[in-house]
Amino acid sequence: MMKHNILFLWLLSLTVCWLTSCSEEDNRVKYPYSCPEISGLEFSITNQAHAADSLYFSAKLHDPQTPLSTLEVKLMAGETLLGSQSIRTKGNDVSIVEKGVYIPFEADLEESREAKLILTAINVEGSEITQTFDFHIVRPQMPEVLYLHYNDEVVAMTRSVENPYLYLTNVSESEDGFPMELAGKISTAESLDDSKLIWGAAEGSNSAVLTEKTGASFTFDYRDWFVEQITFNVMTFKLGIVGYQKNLKIKDTELIASEGYFRAQINFTQGEEFEMSGFEDIEHAYNRDFFSYNQETGKFTFLRKSGTWEIYYSSKYNYIWVARMSDSAPACFWLVGHGFTCAPVWNTDYDSSNGWNLEDIAQMGYIVPIGEQKYQTTVYLSNTHKWDAFEVEIYSDLGWGKAQGMLLEEGSLSGDTEGIEISASNGLTSGDGFVPGYYRLTFDTSLGVGKETLHIERLDN
């Protein structure tokens, strides 16, 4: 009898070891194959849900032999993933009660969009089961009036009769119209606290995304326009205007407003004469490194190498930048830093600027070839802004490249050098006795990197 009991216990032990055997590789319990079950599914909607709202679901998860691991939740619209989350599950039985899934409201959402909620229960061995719930996402109901918030002002925007997605402010009563630039939010109620939907900062200017009350403001930028009304489209999430822009031309090419500048690509021939039109103060606006100006005829002459050049004009700074943004040494060099502008007149906007920008042409200088291994740029230098000094460096490209740039040394400066010094980074900075003004910088690179010379000429004595 004793032998039978020992044999029975040995067989029982062997069976248990087989059922919960341990892997020598990862030293964890291995469970026999089984598959999770999903039951008791309940949803807070029947066949449609509003964007910018939440869908709630409840479910029971069960696995008879293997502990549960996670419930993966995906919200899909066609092949587009709108959202996902992973819910940790433990044990063999789990109840999930009214779990919320946010339904995003994004630009260009049609009136009704097919969608599905995909629930996948997974156990610790990786076995899984999936349940899918099909429904439609519909646009939220919009009020007749939205509200624009900027500069501590709240301005009503009324739905257009012609376009139900478009909202407009009233025509501005100011002779200057609405600001050409502002930062703001748009909401569904006069108070942000009472608003269900609030639009704020997006990646680019003149567009918005849904945000919170404390979220960042969007950027509205229609420089060089007279803004009679501000518009917002709740389908595209784009900001627009009713107004008009200036008609600016160089040669026969019209400059088009884009991202705060009037822009064009124009082919010039060295030595050709041409006209500019539409500029209010052209005598200050023209680029002295590329053009000469005849006051008697009102015509300009192109001074540099023939080819296609990029034009950037800002009425805010009243200046025309000429460049090719893809150029690098020796085709050109780039002046970068703070306390300078290529415009001949200082603008107070630069007083608070940090400078050191490789993307905004208004904060860079294109150093153009003017002869054999000679380069020129003309800039206004100021030490009266936030840093109480100017500092500039010369780069060979717009990737902070200085290997082929210019490294100025003591003794390399000539001309009107009073108060201008070599900086610790082999650029230029202001010192004692410096007087802000408009300076022409002419570089000679014939002796190579580190041996360049710079002649400085003050133009506004």
CSV table of C-alpha atoms in Angstrom, one decimal:
chain,number,residue,atom,x,y,z
A,1,MET,CA,0.0,0.0,0.0
A,2,MET,CA,2.8,2.4,0.9
A,3,LYS,CA,4.4,1.7,-2.6
A,4,HIS,CA,1.2,2.6,-4.3
A,5,ASN,CA,1.0,5.9,-2.4
A,6,ILE,CA,4.6,6.8,-3.2
A,7,LEU,CA,4.0,6.0,-6.9
A,8,PHE,CA,0.8,8.2,-6.9
A,9,LEU,CA,2.6,11.2,-5.4
A,10,TRP,CA,5.4,10.9,-7.8
A,11,LEU,CA,3.0,10.8,-10.8
A,12,LEU,CA,1.1,13.8,-9.4
A,13,SER,CA,4.3,15.8,-8.9
A,14,LEU,CA,5.3,15.0,-12.5
A,15,THR,CA,1.9,16.2,-13.8
A,16,VAL,CA,2.2,19.5,-11.9
A,17,CYS,CA,5.7,20.0,-13.2
A,18,TRP,CA,4.5,19.4,-16.7
A,19,LEU,CA,1.5,21.8,-16.3
A,20,THR,CA,3.6,24.6,-14.8
A,21,SER,CA,7.0,23.8,-16.2
A,22,CYS,CA,9.7,26.4,-16.0
A,23,SER,CA,11.8,27.5,-18.9
A,24,GLU,CA,15.5,27.1,-18.3
A,25,GLU,CA,16.0,30.1,-20.5
A,26,ASP,CA,13.8,32.7,-18.9
A,27,ASN,CA,12.9,31.1,-15.6
A,28,ARG,CA,9.2,31.8,-15.8
A,29,VAL,CA,6.0,29.8,-15.6
A,30,LYS,CA,4.8,28.4,-18.9
A,31,TYR,CA,1.0,28.0,-19.1
A,32,PRO,CA,-0.9,25.7,-21.4
A,33,TYR,CA,-2.6,27.1,-24.5
A,34,SER,CA,-5.8,28.9,-23.9
A,35,CYS,CA,-7.6,31.9,-25.4
A,36,PRO,CA,-9.1,35.0,-23.7
A,37,GLU,CA,-12.8,35.7,-23.9
A,38,ILE,CA,-14.6,39.0,-24.2
A,39,SER,CA,-18.2,39.2,-23.0
A,40,GLY,CA,-20.7,41.7,-21.7
A,41,LEU,CA,-19.7,44.4,-24.2
A,42,GLU,CA,-21.7,47.6,-23.7
A,43,PHE,CA,-21.2,51.0,-25.4
A,44,SER,CA,-22.4,54.5,-24.6
A,45,ILE,CA,-23.6,55.0,-28.2
A,46,THR,CA,-25.5,53.0,-30.7
A,47,ASN,CA,-24.2,54.0,-34.1
A,48,GLN,CA,-22.7,57.4,-34.0
A,49,ALA,CA,-20.5,59.6,-31.7
A,50,HIS,CA,-19.6,63.3,-31.9
A,51,ALA,CA,-16.0,64.3,-32.5
A,52,ALA,CA,-14.4,66.1,-29.5
A,53,ASP,CA,-16.4,63.8,-27.2
A,54,SER,CA,-15.7,60.4,-25.6
A,55,LEU,CA,-17.1,57.0,-26.3
A,56,TYR,CA,-17.4,54.8,-23.2
A,57,PHE,CA,-17.4,51.0,-23.1
A,58,SER,CA,-17.7,48.2,-20.5
A,59,ALA,CA,-16.5,44.6,-20.9
A,60,LYS,CA,-15.7,41.4,-19.0
A,61,LEU,CA,-12.5,39.6,-19.8
A,62,HIS,CA,-11.9,36.0,-18.9
A,63,ASP,CA,-9.3,33.3,-19.5
A,64,PRO,CA,-10.0,29.9,-17.9
A,65,GLN,CA,-6.3,28.7,-17.7
A,66,THR,CA,-3.9,31.6,-18.4
A,67,PRO,CA,-3.7,34.9,-16.6
A,68,LEU,CA,-4.7,38.0,-18.7
A,69,SER,CA,-2.1,40.6,-19.7
A,70,THR,CA,-3.5,43.6,-21.5
A,71,LEU,CA,-6.5,45.0,-23.4
A,72,GLU,CA,-5.4,46.9,-26.4
A,73,VAL,CA,-7.8,49.6,-27.6
A,74,LYS,CA,-7.5,51.2,-31.0
A,75,LEU,CA,-9.8,53.8,-32.6
A,76,MET,CA,-9.5,53.6,-36.4
A,77,ALA,CA,-11.1,55.5,-39.3
A,78,GLY,CA,-10.3,53.5,-42.4
A,79,GLU,CA,-6.5,52.9,-42.3
A,80,THR,CA,-5.9,56.0,-40.1
A,81,LEU,CA,-5.2,55.4,-36.4
A,82,LEU,CA,-7.0,58.1,-34.4
A,83,GLY,CA,-6.0,56.9,-31.0
A,84,SER,CA,-4.9,54.0,-28.9
A,85,GLN,CA,-4.3,52.9,-25.4
A,86,SER,CA,-3.1,49.8,-23.5
A,87,ILE,CA,-5.1,48.7,-20.4
A,88,ARG,CA,-3.2,46.5,-17.9
A,89,THR,CA,-5.2,43.4,-16.9
A,90,LYS,CA,-4.3,41.0,-14.1
A,91,GLY,CA,-5.7,37.6,-13.1
A,92,ASN,CA,-8.1,35.4,-15.0
A,93,ASP,CA,-11.2,37.6,-14.7
A,94,VAL,CA,-11.3,41.4,-15.3
A,95,SER,CA,-14.2,43.8,-15.5
A,96,ILE,CA,-13.8,47.1,-17.3
A,97,VAL,CA,-16.5,49.6,-16.5
A,98,GLU,CA,-17.2,52.7,-18.6
A,99,LYS,CA,-13.7,53.2,-20.0
A,100,GLY,CA,-13.6,56.4,-22.0
A,101,VAL,CA,-12.1,56.7,-25.5
A,102,TYR,CA,-11.6,60.3,-26.7
A,103,ILE,CA,-12.7,61.0,-30.3
A,104,PRO,CA,-10.5,63.7,-31.8
A,105,PHE,CA,-11.9,66.6,-33.8
A,106,GLU,CA,-9.4,67.5,-36.5
A,107,ALA,CA,-9.4,69.6,-39.6
A,108,ASP,CA,-11.3,68.4,-42.7
A,109,LEU,CA,-13.6,66.0,-40.8
A,110,GLU,CA,-16.5,65.2,-43.0
A,111,GLU,CA,-20.1,65.3,-41.7
A,112,SER,CA,-20.1,61.5,-41.1
A,113,ARG,CA,-17.0,59.3,-41.1
A,114,GLU,CA,-16.9,55.5,-40.7
A,115,ALA,CA,-14.9,54.4,-37.7
A,116,LYS,CA,-14.4,51.4,-35.6
A,117,LEU,CA,-13.2,50.6,-32.0
A,118,ILE,CA,-11.0,47.6,-31.9
A,119,LEU,CA,-10.6,45.7,-28.6
A,120,THR,CA,-8.0,43.0,-28.3
A,121,ALA,CA,-7.6,40.9,-25.1
A,122,ILE,CA,-4.2,39.3,-24.7
A,123,ASN,CA,-3.0,36.8,-22.1
A,124,VAL,CA,0.5,36.4,-20.7
A,125,GLU,CA,1.4,33.8,-23.3
A,126,GLY,CA,0.4,36.0,-26.2
A,127,SER,CA,-2.9,34.4,-27.2
A,128,GLU,CA,-5.5,37.0,-28.1
A,129,ILE,CA,-9.0,37.6,-29.2
A,130,THR,CA,-10.4,40.7,-30.9
A,131,GLN,CA,-13.9,42.3,-30.9
A,132,THR,CA,-14.8,45.3,-33.2
A,133,PHE,CA,-17.4,47.9,-32.8
A,134,ASP,CA,-18.4,49.8,-36.0
A,135,PHE,CA,-19.9,53.3,-35.8
A,136,HIS,CA,-19.8,56.8,-37.4
A,137,ILE,CA,-18.0,59.9,-36.2
A,138,VAL,CA,-20.1,63.0,-36.8
A,139,ARG,CA,-19.1,66.7,-36.5
A,140,PRO,CA,-20.0,68.5,-33.3
A,141,GLN,CA,-22.8,71.0,-33.4
A,142,MET,CA,-21.5,74.5,-33.8
A,143,PRO,CA,-23.2,77.7,-32.4
A,144,GLU,CA,-24.1,80.6,-34.6
A,145,VAL,CA,-21.4,82.7,-33.0
A,146,LEU,CA,-17.8,82.0,-32.2
A,147,TYR,CA,-15.5,84.3,-30.2
A,148,LEU,CA,-12.0,85.5,-31.1
A,149,HIS,CA,-9.8,86.3,-28.1
A,150,TYR,CA,-6.7,88.5,-28.5
A,151,ASN,CA,-5.0,91.4,-26.7
A,152,ASP,CA,-7.5,91.1,-23.8
A,153,GLU,CA,-10.3,91.7,-26.4
A,154,VAL,CA,-13.2,89.3,-27.2
A,155,VAL,CA,-14.7,89.8,-30.7
A,156,ALA,CA,-17.8,87.9,-32.0
A,157,MET,CA,-17.5,85.9,-35.2
A,158,THR,CA,-20.8,85.2,-36.9
A,159,ARG,CA,-21.6,82.2,-39.1
A,160,SER,CA,-21.6,83.0,-42.9
A,161,VAL,CA,-24.9,82.7,-44.7
A,162,GLU,CA,-23.2,81.4,-47.8
A,163,ASN,CA,-20.8,79.0,-46.1
A,164,PRO,CA,-21.9,77.2,-42.9
A,165,TYR,CA,-18.3,76.4,-41.9
A,166,LEU,CA,-17.1,80.0,-42.2
A,167,TYR,CA,-17.2,82.5,-39.4
A,168,LEU,CA,-16.4,86.2,-39.8
A,169,THR,CA,-15.9,89.2,-37.5
A,170,ASN,CA,-17.7,92.4,-38.3
A,171,VAL,CA,-15.9,94.9,-40.5
A,172,SER,CA,-13.3,96.8,-38.3
A,173,GLU,CA,-14.3,100.3,-37.3
A,174,SER,CA,-10.7,101.3,-37.1
A,175,GLU,CA,-9.1,103.2,-40.0
A,176,ASP,CA,-6.2,100.8,-39.6
A,177,GLY,CA,-8.3,97.7,-39.7
A,178,PHE,CA,-7.6,94.7,-37.5
A,179,PRO,CA,-4.0,94.0,-36.6
A,180,MET,CA,-2.0,92.3,-39.3
A,181,GLU,CA,-0.4,90.1,-36.6
A,182,LEU,CA,-1.8,88.7,-33.4
A,183,ALA,CA,-1.8,85.7,-31.1
A,184,GLY,CA,-5.2,84.4,-30.0
A,185,LYS,CA,-7.7,81.7,-29.4
A,186,ILE,CA,-11.2,81.1,-30.8
A,187,SER,CA,-13.9,79.6,-28.6
A,188,THR,CA,-17.5,78.5,-28.7
A,189,ALA,CA,-18.5,80.7,-25.8
A,190,GLU,CA,-17.7,84.3,-24.9
A,191,SER,CA,-15.8,83.0,-21.8
A,192,LEU,CA,-13.1,80.4,-22.3
A,193,ASP,CA,-14.2,78.9,-19.0
A,194,ASP,CA,-17.6,78.1,-20.5
A,195,SER,CA,-16.4,76.9,-23.9
A,196,LYS,CA,-16.7,73.3,-24.9
A,197,LEU,CA,-14.3,73.9,-27.9
A,198,ILE,CA,-11.3,76.1,-27.9
A,199,TRP,CA,-8.9,76.5,-30.9
A,200,GLY,CA,-5.3,77.5,-30.3
A,201,ALA,CA,-1.7,77.0,-31.4
A,202,ALA,CA,-0.9,74.9,-34.5
A,203,GLU,CA,2.5,74.3,-36.1
A,204,GLY,CA,2.2,77.0,-38.7
A,205,SER,CA,0.7,80.5,-38.8
A,206,ASN,CA,-2.9,81.2,-39.8
A,207,SER,CA,-4.1,77.7,-38.7
A,208,ALA,CA,-5.3,76.3,-35.4
A,209,VAL,CA,-6.0,73.0,-33.5
A,210,LEU,CA,-8.2,72.2,-30.6
A,211,THR,CA,-6.6,73.0,-27.3
A,212,GLU,CA,-7.3,73.8,-23.6
A,213,LYS,CA,-8.0,77.1,-22.0
A,214,THR,CA,-4.4,77.2,-20.8
A,215,GLY,CA,-3.0,76.0,-24.2
A,216,ALA,CA,-0.8,78.2,-26.4
A,217,SER,CA,-2.4,80.7,-28.7
A,218,PHE,CA,-2.4,80.4,-32.5
A,219,THR,CA,-0.4,82.8,-34.7
A,220,PHE,CA,-2.3,85.1,-37.1
A,221,ASP,CA,0.0,86.7,-39.6
A,222,TYR,CA,-1.2,88.7,-42.6
A,223,ARG,CA,1.6,91.3,-42.7
A,224,ASP,CA,1.3,93.6,-45.8
A,225,TRP,CA,-2.5,93.2,-45.9
A,226,PHE,CA,-5.2,95.6,-44.8
A,227,VAL,CA,-7.4,93.4,-42.7
A,228,GLU,CA,-11.1,94.5,-42.8
A,229,GLN,CA,-12.4,91.2,-41.3
A,230,ILE,CA,-10.9,88.1,-39.7
A,231,THR,CA,-12.3,84.8,-40.7
A,232,PHE,CA,-12.2,81.2,-39.3
A,233,ASN,CA,-13.2,78.0,-41.1
A,234,VAL,CA,-14.4,75.3,-38.7
A,235,MET,CA,-13.9,72.7,-41.5
A,236,THR,CA,-10.3,73.5,-42.3
A,237,PHE,CA,-9.3,75.2,-39.0
A,238,LYS,CA,-7.7,77.9,-41.1
A,239,LEU,CA,-7.7,81.6,-40.3
A,240,GLY,CA,-8.2,84.1,-43.1
A,241,ILE,CA,-9.2,87.7,-43.8
A,242,VAL,CA,-11.4,89.9,-45.9
A,243,GLY,CA,-9.1,92.7,-47.1
A,244,TYR,CA,-6.6,93.6,-49.7
A,245,GLN,CA,-2.9,93.5,-50.2
A,246,LYS,CA,-0.4,95.8,-51.9
A,247,ASN,CA,0.6,95.3,-55.5
A,248,LEU,CA,4.4,95.1,-55.5
A,249,LYS,CA,6.4,94.5,-58.6
A,250,ILE,CA,10.1,94.1,-59.4
A,251,LYS,CA,10.7,94.2,-63.1
A,252,ASP,CA,7.4,92.7,-64.4
A,253,THR,CA,7.2,90.1,-61.6
A,254,GLU,CA,4.6,90.5,-58.9
A,255,LEU,CA,5.6,89.7,-55.3
A,256,ILE,CA,3.2,87.3,-53.5
A,257,ALA,CA,2.5,87.6,-49.8
A,258,SER,CA,3.6,84.4,-47.9
A,259,GLU,CA,4.5,83.8,-44.3
A,260,GLY,CA,5.0,87.5,-43.5
A,261,TYR,CA,6.9,88.4,-46.6
A,262,PHE,CA,6.2,89.4,-50.2
A,263,ARG,CA,8.2,86.8,-52.2
A,264,ALA,CA,9.3,86.1,-55.7
A,265,GLN,CA,12.0,84.4,-57.7
A,266,ILE,CA,13.3,86.7,-60.4
A,267,ASN,CA,15.9,86.3,-63.1
A,268,PHE,CA,18.3,89.2,-63.3
A,269,THR,CA,21.1,90.0,-65.8
A,270,GLN,CA,24.1,91.8,-64.5
A,271,GLY,CA,24.0,95.5,-65.6
A,272,GLU,CA,20.3,95.5,-66.6
A,273,GLU,CA,18.1,98.4,-65.7
A,274,PHE,CA,14.6,97.9,-64.4
A,275,GLU,CA,11.8,99.5,-62.3
A,276,MET,CA,10.1,98.6,-59.0
A,277,SER,CA,6.6,99.7,-58.2
A,278,GLY,CA,4.2,99.7,-55.3
A,279,PHE,CA,6.8,100.3,-52.6
A,280,GLU,CA,6.0,103.3,-50.3
A,281,ASP,CA,9.6,104.2,-49.5
A,282,ILE,CA,11.8,102.6,-52.1
A,283,GLU,CA,14.9,104.8,-51.4
A,284,HIS,CA,15.3,103.0,-48.0
A,285,ALA,CA,13.9,99.7,-49.0
A,286,TYR,CA,16.2,98.7,-51.9
A,287,ASN,CA,19.1,96.3,-51.3
A,288,ARG,CA,22.4,98.2,-51.7
A,289,ASP,CA,24.5,95.0,-52.0
A,290,PHE,CA,22.6,94.0,-55.2
A,291,PHE,CA,21.1,97.1,-56.7
A,292,SER,CA,22.1,100.7,-57.5
A,293,TYR,CA,19.4,103.4,-57.7
A,294,ASN,CA,19.2,106.4,-60.0
A,295,GLN,CA,17.0,109.0,-58.3
A,296,GLU,CA,16.6,111.0,-61.5
A,297,THR,CA,15.2,108.1,-63.6
A,298,GLY,CA,13.7,106.1,-60.7
A,299,LYS,CA,15.4,103.0,-62.2
A,300,PHE,CA,17.6,100.3,-60.6
A,301,THR,CA,20.6,98.5,-62.0
A,302,PHE,CA,21.4,94.9,-61.0
A,303,LEU,CA,25.0,94.7,-59.8
A,304,ARG,CA,25.7,91.0,-59.2
A,305,LYS,CA,26.1,87.8,-61.1
A,306,SER,CA,23.3,87.0,-63.6
A,307,GLY,CA,20.8,84.3,-62.6
A,308,THR,CA,17.7,83.6,-60.6
A,309,TRP,CA,17.5,85.2,-57.2
A,310,GLU,CA,15.0,84.9,-54.3
A,311,ILE,CA,13.4,88.1,-53.2
A,312,TYR,CA,11.9,88.8,-49.7
A,313,TYR,CA,10.2,92.1,-48.9
A,314,SER,CA,8.7,93.1,-45.6
A,315,SER,CA,6.7,96.3,-45.2
A,316,LYS,CA,7.2,95.9,-41.5
A,317,TYR,CA,11.0,96.4,-41.9
A,318,ASN,CA,10.7,98.1,-45.3
A,319,TYR,CA,13.5,96.2,-46.8
A,320,ILE,CA,14.2,93.9,-49.8
A,321,TRP,CA,16.4,90.9,-49.0
A,322,VAL,CA,18.0,89.1,-52.0
A,323,ALA,CA,19.5,85.6,-51.5
A,324,ARG,CA,19.6,82.0,-52.6
A,325,MET,CA,18.9,80.1,-49.4
A,326,SER,CA,20.6,77.0,-50.7
A,327,ASP,CA,23.9,78.7,-51.3
A,328,SER,CA,27.1,78.1,-49.3
A,329,ALA,CA,30.7,79.0,-49.5
A,330,PRO,CA,32.3,79.9,-51.8
A,331,ALA,CA,29.1,81.0,-53.6
A,332,CYS,CA,28.3,83.1,-50.6
A,333,PHE,CA,28.8,83.4,-46.9
A,334,TRP,CA,26.2,84.1,-44.2
A,335,LEU,CA,26.2,86.7,-41.4
A,336,VAL,CA,24.5,85.4,-38.3
A,337,GLY,CA,24.1,86.8,-34.8
A,338,HIS,CA,22.3,89.5,-32.9
A,339,GLY,CA,22.2,93.3,-32.9
A,340,PHE,CA,22.1,93.7,-36.6
A,341,THR,CA,19.7,94.0,-39.6
A,342,CYS,CA,20.4,94.4,-43.3
A,343,ALA,CA,17.8,97.2,-43.5
A,344,PRO,CA,19.3,100.7,-43.3
A,345,VAL,CA,16.9,101.8,-40.5
A,346,TRP,CA,16.8,100.0,-37.1
A,347,ASN,CA,13.4,98.5,-36.1
A,348,THR,CA,12.5,98.3,-32.4
A,349,ASP,CA,11.4,94.7,-33.0
A,350,TYR,CA,15.1,93.8,-32.9
A,351,ASP,CA,15.5,95.3,-29.4
A,352,SER,CA,14.0,92.1,-27.9
A,353,SER,CA,15.3,89.6,-30.4
A,354,ASN,CA,17.7,86.8,-29.4
A,355,GLY,CA,19.0,86.6,-33.0
A,356,TRP,CA,21.1,83.6,-34.1
A,357,ASN,CA,18.5,82.5,-36.5
A,358,LEU,CA,19.1,80.4,-39.6
A,359,GLU,CA,15.6,80.3,-40.9
A,360,ASP,CA,14.3,83.9,-40.9
A,361,ILE,CA,16.0,85.9,-43.7
A,362,ALA,CA,15.3,89.1,-41.7
A,363,GLN,CA,17.8,88.0,-39.1
A,364,MET,CA,20.5,86.9,-41.5
A,365,GLY,CA,22.9,88.6,-43.9
A,366,TYR,CA,23.7,87.2,-47.4
A,367,ILE,CA,27.4,88.0,-48.0
A,368,VAL,CA,27.5,88.2,-51.8
A,369,PRO,CA,30.6,88.0,-54.0
A,370,ILE,CA,31.5,91.3,-55.6
A,371,GLY,CA,34.8,90.3,-57.2
A,372,GLU,CA,37.6,87.7,-57.1
A,373,GLN,CA,37.6,86.4,-53.6
A,374,LYS,CA,35.9,89.5,-52.3
A,375,TYR,CA,32.5,89.6,-50.6
A,376,GLN,CA,30.1,92.3,-49.3
A,377,THR,CA,27.2,92.8,-47.0
A,378,THR,CA,25.7,96.0,-45.7
A,379,VAL,CA,24.1,96.0,-42.2
A,380,TYR,CA,22.8,98.3,-39.5
A,381,LEU,CA,24.7,97.4,-36.3
A,382,SER,CA,23.3,98.4,-32.9
A,383,ASN,CA,24.4,97.9,-29.3
A,384,THR,CA,21.2,99.5,-27.8
A,385,HIS,CA,19.1,96.4,-27.7
A,386,LYS,CA,18.5,93.8,-24.9
A,387,TRP,CA,22.1,92.5,-25.0
A,388,ASP,CA,23.8,96.0,-24.9
A,389,ALA,CA,26.1,94.8,-27.7
A,390,PHE,CA,26.0,93.3,-31.1
A,391,GLU,CA,27.8,90.1,-32.0
A,392,VAL,CA,28.0,88.5,-35.5
A,393,GLU,CA,29.8,85.5,-37.0
A,394,ILE,CA,30.4,84.4,-40.5
A,395,TYR,CA,29.2,80.9,-41.6
A,396,SER,CA,29.9,79.0,-44.7
A,397,ASP,CA,26.3,77.5,-44.8
A,398,LEU,CA,23.0,77.5,-43.0
A,399,GLY,CA,24.0,74.5,-40.9
A,400,TRP,CA,26.2,76.4,-38.4
A,401,GLY,CA,29.2,75.4,-40.6
A,402,LYS,CA,32.4,77.4,-39.9
A,403,ALA,CA,35.0,75.0,-41.3
A,404,GLN,CA,34.9,76.9,-44.5
A,405,GLY,CA,33.6,80.1,-43.0
A,406,MET,CA,35.6,83.2,-41.9
A,407,LEU,CA,37.7,83.4,-38.8
A,408,LEU,CA,38.7,87.0,-38.2
A,409,GLU,CA,41.8,87.8,-36.1
A,410,GLU,CA,43.3,90.9,-34.5
A,411,GLY,CA,44.8,93.1,-37.1
A,412,SER,CA,42.4,92.0,-39.8
A,413,LEU,CA,40.1,95.0,-39.6
A,414,SER,CA,40.5,98.3,-41.4
A,415,GLY,CA,38.4,101.4,-42.1
A,416,ASP,CA,35.8,102.8,-39.7
A,417,THR,CA,36.7,100.4,-36.9
A,418,GLU,CA,36.1,102.6,-33.9
A,419,GLY,CA,34.2,100.6,-31.2
A,420,ILE,CA,34.3,97.4,-33.4
A,421,GLU,CA,36.3,94.5,-32.1
A,422,ILE,CA,37.1,90.8,-32.8
A,423,SER,CA,34.8,88.6,-30.7
A,424,ALA,CA,35.9,85.6,-28.7
A,425,SER,CA,34.4,83.4,-31.5
A,426,ASN,CA,36.4,85.1,-34.3
A,427,GLY,CA,33.5,87.2,-35.3
A,428,LEU,CA,32.7,90.9,-34.6
A,429,THR,CA,31.3,92.6,-31.5
A,430,SER,CA,31.0,96.1,-30.2
A,431,GLY,CA,33.3,97.7,-27.7
A,432,ASP,CA,34.0,101.1,-26.1
A,433,GLY,CA,33.1,104.0,-28.3
A,434,PHE,CA,30.9,102.1,-30.7
A,435,VAL,CA,28.1,104.2,-32.4
A,436,PRO,CA,25.2,102.4,-33.9
A,437,GLY,CA,24.8,102.9,-37.7
A,438,TYR,CA,24.7,101.5,-41.2
A,439,TYR,CA,28.0,99.8,-42.2
A,440,ARG,CA,29.3,98.2,-45.4
A,441,LEU,CA,31.4,95.1,-44.6
A,442,THR,CA,33.8,94.0,-47.4
A,443,PHE,CA,35.7,90.8,-46.9
A,444,ASP,CA,38.8,89.5,-48.7
A,445,THR,CA,39.3,85.8,-48.5
A,446,SER,CA,42.3,85.5,-50.8
A,447,LEU,CA,44.7,84.3,-48.1
A,448,GLY,CA,42.4,81.5,-46.8
A,449,VAL,CA,40.4,80.6,-43.7
A,450,GLY,CA,41.7,82.4,-40.6
A,451,LYS,CA,43.6,85.0,-42.7
A,452,GLU,CA,40.6,87.0,-44.1
A,453,THR,CA,40.6,90.8,-43.9
A,454,LEU,CA,37.6,93.0,-43.4
A,455,HIS,CA,37.2,96.6,-44.5
A,456,ILE,CA,34.5,98.5,-42.7
A,457,GLU,CA,32.8,101.6,-44.1
A,458,ARG,CA,30.2,103.6,-42.3
A,459,LEU,CA,27.5,104.9,-44.7
A,460,ASP,CA,25.4,107.2,-42.5
A,461,ASN,CA,27.9,109.7,-41.1
